[in-house]
mmCIF file of C-alpha atoms in Angstrom:
data_model
loop_
_atom_site.group_PDB
_atom_site.id
_atom_site.type_symbol
_atom_site.label_atom_id
_atom_site.label_comp_id
_atom_site.label_asym_id
_atom_site.label_seq_id
_atom_site.Cartn_x
_atom_site.Cartn_y
_atom_site.Cartn_z
ATOM 1 C CA UNK A 1 -11.963 67.120 63.516
ATOM 2 C CA UNK A 2 -9.473 67.475 60.563
ATOM 3 C CA UNK A 3 -6.619 67.112 62.756
ATOM 4 C CA UNK A 4 -6.884 63.394 63.091
ATOM 5 C CA UNK A 5 -3.934 61.140 64.055
ATOM 6 C CA UNK A 6 -3.423 57.507 64.223
ATOM 7 C CA UNK A 7 -2.326 56.062 67.515
ATOM 8 C CA UNK A 8 -1.090 52.810 67.633
ATOM 9 C CA UNK A 9 0.220 50.544 70.566
ATOM 10 C CA UNK A 10 1.560 46.901 70.736
ATOM 11 C CA UNK A 11 3.267 46.064 74.047
ATOM 12 C CA UNK A 12 3.245 43.644 77.115
ATOM 13 C CA UNK A 13 2.887 44.500 80.582
ATOM 14 C CA UNK A 14 3.697 42.305 83.345
ATOM 15 C CA UNK A 15 1.074 39.559 84.404
ATOM 16 C CA UNK A 16 1.891 40.897 88.153
ATOM 17 C CA UNK A 17 0.009 44.248 87.083
ATOM 18 C CA UNK A 18 -1.836 45.313 90.212
ATOM 19 C CA UNK A 19 -5.801 44.769 89.993
ATOM 20 C CA UNK A 20 -6.419 48.659 90.338
ATOM 21 C CA UNK A 21 -4.189 49.357 87.369
ATOM 22 C CA UNK A 22 -5.491 46.431 85.377
ATOM 23 C CA UNK A 23 -8.873 47.922 85.865
ATOM 24 C CA UNK A 24 -7.890 51.361 84.861
ATOM 25 C CA UNK A 25 -6.522 50.006 81.650
ATOM 26 C CA UNK A 26 -9.703 48.025 81.104
ATOM 27 C CA UNK A 27 -11.685 51.258 81.540
ATOM 28 C CA UNK A 28 -9.676 52.862 78.915
ATOM 29 C CA UNK A 29 -10.323 50.020 76.468
ATOM 30 C CA UNK A 30 -13.987 50.302 77.324
ATOM 31 C CA UNK A 31 -14.185 46.749 78.710
ATOM 32 C CA UNK A 32 -16.717 45.799 81.462
ATOM 33 C CA UNK A 33 -15.258 44.124 84.476
ATOM 34 C CA UNK A 34 -12.332 46.641 85.542
ATOM 35 C CA UNK A 35 -12.724 48.738 88.337
ATOM 36 C CA UNK A 36 -14.033 51.381 86.377
ATOM 37 C CA UNK A 37 -16.928 50.203 84.202
ATOM 38 C CA UNK A 38 -19.413 52.791 83.409
ATOM 39 C CA UNK A 39 -20.543 56.129 84.480
ATOM 40 C CA UNK A 40 -23.467 55.707 87.298
ATOM 41 C CA UNK A 41 -21.771 52.289 88.661
ATOM 42 C CA UNK A 42 -21.363 53.822 92.051
ATOM 43 C CA UNK A 43 -18.033 54.346 94.049
ATOM 44 C CA UNK A 44 -15.277 51.968 95.026
ATOM 45 C CA UNK A 45 -14.078 51.586 98.503
ATOM 46 C CA UNK A 46 -12.799 54.836 100.015
ATOM 47 C CA UNK A 47 -15.583 56.989 98.049
ATOM 48 C CA UNK A 48 -13.589 57.495 94.891
ATOM 49 C CA UNK A 49 -15.349 57.297 91.593
ATOM 50 C CA UNK A 50 -15.055 54.148 89.601
ATOM 51 C CA UNK A 51 -12.757 55.954 86.999
ATOM 52 C CA UNK A 52 -9.421 57.986 87.235
ATOM 53 C CA UNK A 53 -10.956 61.380 87.508
ATOM 54 C CA UNK A 54 -7.996 62.609 85.788
ATOM 55 C CA UNK A 55 -9.594 61.138 82.690
ATOM 56 C CA UNK A 56 -12.818 62.700 81.041
ATOM 57 C CA UNK A 57 -13.298 59.423 79.015
ATOM 58 C CA UNK A 58 -11.847 56.005 78.126
ATOM 59 C CA UNK A 59 -8.956 56.866 75.577
ATOM 60 C CA UNK A 60 -8.509 53.508 73.888
ATOM 61 C CA UNK A 61 -12.306 52.468 73.509
ATOM 62 C CA UNK A 62 -13.174 53.069 70.104
ATOM 63 C CA UNK A 63 -14.263 50.085 67.590
ATOM 64 C CA UNK A 64 -15.467 49.720 64.234
ATOM 65 C CA UNK A 65 -14.613 51.366 60.908
ATOM 66 C CA UNK A 66 -12.017 54.408 61.161
ATOM 67 C CA UNK A 67 -13.155 57.613 60.130
ATOM 68 C CA UNK A 68 -10.061 59.180 58.663
ATOM 69 C CA UNK A 69 -7.196 56.816 58.840
ATOM 70 C CA UNK A 70 -8.697 53.836 57.104
ATOM 71 C CA UNK A 71 -9.135 50.305 58.393
ATOM 72 C CA UNK A 72 -10.483 49.489 61.913
ATOM 73 C CA UNK A 73 -10.197 51.082 65.216
ATOM 74 C CA UNK A 74 -9.342 48.306 68.065
ATOM 75 C CA UNK A 75 -8.181 48.008 71.517
ATOM 76 C CA UNK A 76 -7.458 44.424 72.955
ATOM 77 C CA UNK A 77 -5.967 43.091 76.140
ATOM 78 C CA UNK A 78 -5.232 39.578 76.610
ATOM 79 C CA UNK A 79 -3.212 37.457 79.097
ATOM 80 C CA UNK A 80 -0.560 35.233 77.607
ATOM 81 C CA UNK A 81 2.648 33.515 78.281
ATOM 82 C CA UNK A 82 4.677 36.970 78.335
ATOM 83 C CA UNK A 83 2.151 38.663 80.781
ATOM 84 C CA UNK A 84 -0.657 41.156 79.500
ATOM 85 C CA UNK A 85 -0.490 41.608 75.582
ATOM 86 C CA UNK A 86 -2.049 45.055 74.582
ATOM 87 C CA UNK A 87 -2.854 46.215 71.239
ATOM 88 C CA UNK A 88 -4.404 49.349 70.187
ATOM 89 C CA UNK A 89 -5.370 51.765 67.297
ATOM 90 C CA UNK A 90 -7.332 54.682 67.510
ATOM 91 C CA UNK A 91 -8.000 58.001 65.946
ATOM 92 C CA UNK A 92 -7.008 60.743 68.309
ATOM 93 C CA UNK A 93 -7.367 64.338 67.996
ATOM 94 C CA UNK A 94 -4.432 66.906 69.285
ATOM 95 C CA UNK A 95 -6.991 68.070 71.918
ATOM 96 C CA UNK A 96 -6.374 64.658 73.634
ATOM 97 C CA UNK A 97 -2.507 64.736 73.404
ATOM 98 C CA UNK A 98 -2.343 65.492 77.221
ATOM 99 C CA UNK A 99 -4.277 62.841 78.496
ATOM 100 C CA UNK A 100 -2.912 60.220 75.928
ATOM 101 C CA UNK A 101 0.678 61.340 76.697
ATOM 102 C CA UNK A 102 0.017 60.662 80.439
ATOM 103 C CA UNK A 103 -1.480 57.140 79.703
ATOM 104 C CA UNK A 104 1.361 56.295 77.262
ATOM 105 C CA UNK A 105 3.874 57.323 79.960
ATOM 106 C CA UNK A 106 1.990 55.420 82.379
ATOM 107 C CA UNK A 107 2.398 52.331 80.101
ATOM 108 C CA UNK A 108 5.817 52.720 79.346
ATOM 109 C CA UNK A 109 6.637 53.003 83.181
ATOM 110 C CA UNK A 110 5.195 49.220 83.368
ATOM 111 C CA UNK A 111 5.655 47.812 80.095
ATOM 112 C CA UNK A 112 8.212 44.739 79.525
ATOM 113 C CA UNK A 113 8.813 45.885 75.984
ATOM 114 C CA UNK A 114 11.919 47.399 75.089
ATOM 115 C CA UNK A 115 12.046 49.186 72.075
ATOM 116 C CA UNK A 116 9.263 50.463 69.422
ATOM 117 C CA UNK A 117 5.867 50.016 71.477
ATOM 118 C CA UNK A 118 3.920 52.120 68.962
ATOM 119 C CA UNK A 119 3.631 54.978 66.484
ATOM 120 C CA UNK A 120 1.673 58.525 66.167
ATOM 121 C CA UNK A 121 0.850 59.642 62.809
ATOM 122 C CA UNK A 122 -1.064 62.668 61.245
ATOM 123 C CA UNK A 123 -3.508 60.921 58.776
ATOM 124 C CA UNK A 124 -2.278 62.827 55.979
ATOM 125 C CA UNK A 125 1.358 61.836 56.231
ATOM 126 C CA UNK A 126 3.011 58.733 55.211
ATOM 127 C CA UNK A 127 5.786 58.449 58.068
ATOM 128 C CA UNK A 128 4.820 58.122 61.578
ATOM 129 C CA UNK A 129 6.481 59.242 64.747
ATOM 130 C CA UNK A 130 7.734 56.151 66.614
ATOM 131 C CA UNK A 131 6.912 55.589 70.188
ATOM 132 C CA UNK A 132 9.951 53.933 71.914
ATOM 133 C CA UNK A 133 10.075 52.476 75.376
ATOM 134 C CA UNK A 134 13.365 52.662 77.234
ATOM 135 C CA UNK A 135 14.370 52.504 80.847
ATOM 136 C CA UNK A 136 10.842 53.014 82.029
ATOM 137 C CA UNK A 137 9.864 55.941 79.842
ATOM 138 C CA UNK A 138 8.644 56.643 76.389
ATOM 139 C CA UNK A 139 10.533 58.537 73.875
ATOM 140 C CA UNK A 140 9.121 59.808 70.755
ATOM 141 C CA UNK A 141 11.304 59.721 67.521
ATOM 142 C CA UNK A 142 10.507 61.404 64.395
ATOM 143 C CA UNK A 143 11.403 59.323 61.160
ATOM 144 C CA UNK A 144 12.414 61.033 57.963
ATOM 145 C CA UNK A 145 11.872 59.427 54.659
ATOM 146 C CA UNK A 146 15.044 59.217 52.168
ATOM 147 C CA UNK A 147 12.933 57.625 49.150
ATOM 148 C CA UNK A 148 9.791 55.699 48.203
ATOM 149 C CA UNK A 149 10.169 52.280 46.916
ATOM 150 C CA UNK A 150 8.452 52.255 43.496
ATOM 151 C CA UNK A 151 7.967 48.490 43.500
ATOM 152 C CA UNK A 152 8.393 45.414 45.922
ATOM 153 C CA UNK A 153 11.486 44.480 43.875
ATOM 154 C CA UNK A 154 12.727 47.778 45.047
ATOM 155 C CA UNK A 155 12.232 46.759 48.661
ATOM 156 C CA UNK A 156 13.810 43.584 48.263
ATOM 157 C CA UNK A 157 16.720 44.616 46.426
ATOM 158 C CA UNK A 158 17.865 46.981 48.865
ATOM 159 C CA UNK A 159 17.294 44.655 51.647
ATOM 160 C CA UNK A 160 14.679 46.638 53.582
ATOM 161 C CA UNK A 161 12.937 43.464 54.639
#
């Protein structure tokens, strides 16, 4: 698994998110209590499995120390004054990109966040690709590095923050 990437998401979803969609998101986060809790939990009305059959496993459910990207893997969903707040940081492999792309596009179609909602970064690089929500879709924008600041005073002197 040397092709590890870091996926970070930070976005809001409306508090009116339908229960089945909220359940699917909770399943991806590995939370109990969603419409799709765990294998073997039975079936929902209509005979469908309790998870989206298009996904083999939850994509945002890893927790604890990261293997390659340093830091901690997280996935949290909380209801607040601006709706559902979602934050996730996961190690992902290119084999998961199709499913992750579908999930990120699904989130992008529902998010109330406008602008950057996350990034994707190969673990050996310094500069991520931004994930930008705009008009109900998500766009991936590659960044380029002009130069590296040598000290905090370089950052402040150039007005970077």
